[in-house]
XYZ file of C-alpha atoms in Angstrom:
188
model
C 26.695 21.677 9.141
C 24.005 19.743 10.943
C 22.734 18.514 7.579
C 26.247 17.480 6.542
C 26.474 15.630 9.860
C 23.397 13.557 9.042
C 20.595 15.490 10.753
C 17.608 14.795 8.473
C 15.400 17.555 9.871
C 18.240 20.065 9.498
C 18.465 19.094 5.814
C 14.741 19.689 5.390
C 14.956 23.076 7.128
C 17.938 24.103 5.004
C 16.133 22.966 1.844
C 13.107 25.108 2.788
C 15.395 28.111 3.276
C 16.840 27.632 -0.214
C 13.429 26.994 -1.762
C 11.817 30.040 -0.131
C 14.862 32.313 -0.338
C 14.749 32.741 3.437
C 18.092 34.191 4.519
C 19.776 32.813 1.401
C 19.187 33.388 -2.308
C 16.278 31.352 -3.634
C 17.833 28.294 -5.265
C 15.689 25.269 -6.088
C 18.673 23.546 -7.713
C 20.177 23.538 -4.194
C 16.908 22.877 -2.341
C 15.827 19.746 -4.188
C 18.955 17.674 -3.443
C 18.680 18.755 0.192
C 15.089 17.505 0.346
C 16.284 14.248 -1.215
C 19.132 13.989 1.335
C 16.655 14.567 4.154
C 14.538 11.769 2.709
C 17.539 9.456 2.460
C 18.199 10.202 6.128
C 14.616 9.278 7.055
C 12.720 12.571 7.245
C 9.305 11.925 5.709
C 8.599 15.632 5.212
C 11.817 15.790 3.214
C 10.558 12.868 1.106
C 7.247 14.616 0.462
C 8.990 17.825 -0.519
C 11.396 15.915 -2.788
C 8.275 14.511 -4.435
C 6.839 18.021 -4.898
C 10.162 19.197 -6.289
C 10.248 16.459 -8.904
C 6.572 16.860 -9.718
C 6.988 20.608 -10.286
C 10.517 20.601 -11.704
C 12.090 22.682 -8.925
C 15.707 22.853 -10.080
C 15.472 19.384 -11.608
C 13.872 17.892 -14.675
C 10.184 17.280 -13.995
C 9.574 13.589 -13.284
C 6.224 12.288 -12.097
C 7.771 8.840 -11.713
C 10.383 10.114 -9.235
C 7.727 12.197 -7.491
C 5.522 9.121 -7.045
C 8.491 7.160 -5.687
C 9.182 9.822 -3.055
C 5.488 10.092 -2.193
C 5.202 6.314 -1.838
C 8.192 6.183 0.502
C 6.828 9.017 2.642
C 3.319 7.556 2.650
C 4.728 4.241 3.835
C 6.258 6.312 6.646
C 2.745 7.642 7.411
C 3.275 11.173 6.116
C -0.317 12.171 5.398
C 0.285 14.745 2.677
C 2.407 12.291 0.721
C -0.427 9.746 0.810
C -2.845 12.321 -0.592
C -0.364 13.374 -3.293
C 0.278 9.750 -4.235
C -3.488 9.272 -4.482
C -3.644 12.182 -6.926
C -0.863 10.527 -8.924
C -3.010 7.391 -9.211
C -6.057 9.440 -10.226
C -4.203 11.072 -13.098
C -1.800 8.284 -13.976
C 1.105 10.622 -13.233
C 4.182 8.456 -12.802
C 2.050 5.439 -11.905
C -0.731 3.576 -13.726
C -4.211 5.108 -13.372
C -5.902 3.284 -10.522
C -8.907 5.051 -8.958
C -9.423 2.319 -6.346
C -5.822 2.645 -5.166
C -6.308 6.406 -5.039
C -9.327 5.943 -2.752
C -7.280 3.820 -0.341
C -4.556 6.446 -0.285
C -6.989 9.338 0.212
C -8.627 7.415 3.062
C -5.233 6.727 4.633
C -4.269 10.387 4.260
C -7.545 11.540 5.799
C -7.171 9.087 8.686
C -3.642 10.426 9.259
C -5.013 13.976 9.454
C -4.507 15.333 5.938
C -7.154 17.928 5.174
C -6.481 17.578 1.447
C -6.795 13.804 1.793
C -10.285 14.252 3.259
C -11.220 16.760 0.558
C -9.911 14.469 -2.198
C -11.804 11.530 -0.734
C -14.936 13.684 -0.577
C -14.529 14.643 -4.224
C -14.131 10.984 -5.142
C -17.398 10.126 -3.392
C -19.164 13.118 -4.904
C -18.038 12.255 -8.434
C -18.162 8.474 -8.074
C -14.483 8.087 -9.030
C -13.105 4.831 -7.665
C -16.124 4.378 -5.400
C -19.889 4.354 -5.797
C -21.261 7.911 -5.624
C -22.313 8.791 -2.099
C -23.220 12.437 -1.567
C -23.768 12.028 2.185
C -20.283 10.640 2.637
C -18.920 13.384 0.370
C -20.681 16.007 2.495
C -19.219 14.577 5.732
C -15.722 14.647 4.272
C -16.095 18.121 2.764
C -17.424 19.401 6.085
C -14.428 17.950 7.935
C -12.014 19.549 5.456
C -13.930 22.833 5.391
C -13.754 23.079 9.190
C -9.972 22.826 8.769
C -10.086 25.755 6.291
C -9.797 23.872 3.002
C -11.561 26.409 0.806
C -12.111 23.986 -2.090
C -13.930 21.686 0.314
C -16.039 24.622 1.537
C -16.989 25.431 -2.035
C -17.836 21.787 -2.808
C -19.895 21.544 0.366
C -21.706 24.691 -0.741
C -22.571 23.026 -4.044
C -24.046 20.032 -2.199
C -26.139 22.371 -0.021
C -27.243 24.414 -3.033
C -28.257 21.350 -5.036
C -29.676 19.332 -2.141
C -27.254 16.465 -2.712
C -26.831 14.210 0.307
C -28.734 16.714 2.463
C -31.746 18.985 2.290
C -31.353 21.964 -0.059
C -30.163 24.983 1.929
C -29.424 28.105 -0.092
C -28.500 30.149 2.970
C -25.832 27.660 4.020
C -24.622 27.330 0.414
C -24.289 31.109 0.149
C -22.299 31.242 3.402
C -19.948 28.499 2.217
C -19.437 30.126 -1.185
C -18.651 33.390 0.591
C -16.144 31.657 2.826
C -14.466 30.199 -0.232
C -14.454 33.516 -2.111
C -12.947 35.398 0.819
C -9.952 33.119 0.461
C -9.729 33.893 -3.284
C -10.267 30.215 -3.940
C -13.599 30.023 -5.750
């Protein structure tokens, strides 16, 4: 009822319940419109989740264009995860034109807003030289920040930099520890 009454956060909570099957049957065809309603009412988490739903085809036809639109709206509202996801859209040209430089700006914004995945994605961009000049030291700083926040992909990537001596002195012991940390999370 709160959602029907215009409570955006209540719509997001109800959508999560339907998506997860928490106390109600799992029903993405019901969850996705609720995420969209939450977004329409101004809940940026709802916008991000509506983007996920359209990107993954949760109860709706998959549409990267609609996903990017929701992500852009949420990112404009300073929802960090949406900024990172929109950056990934620009990397792959999913629903938007490929634009690695725009992706970098979005990853940086996401990282500055506290998105661990935004920091990890920015680190990967620096490590690979995608959209920016390669800079292994900057990549290492970003991977370390994300790894400290338990992003296992970032821990693995930081391990690679330690193993190969990229942006830092070669350190097999530290690399081994980081690979182990990543493996323990079944994320290697």
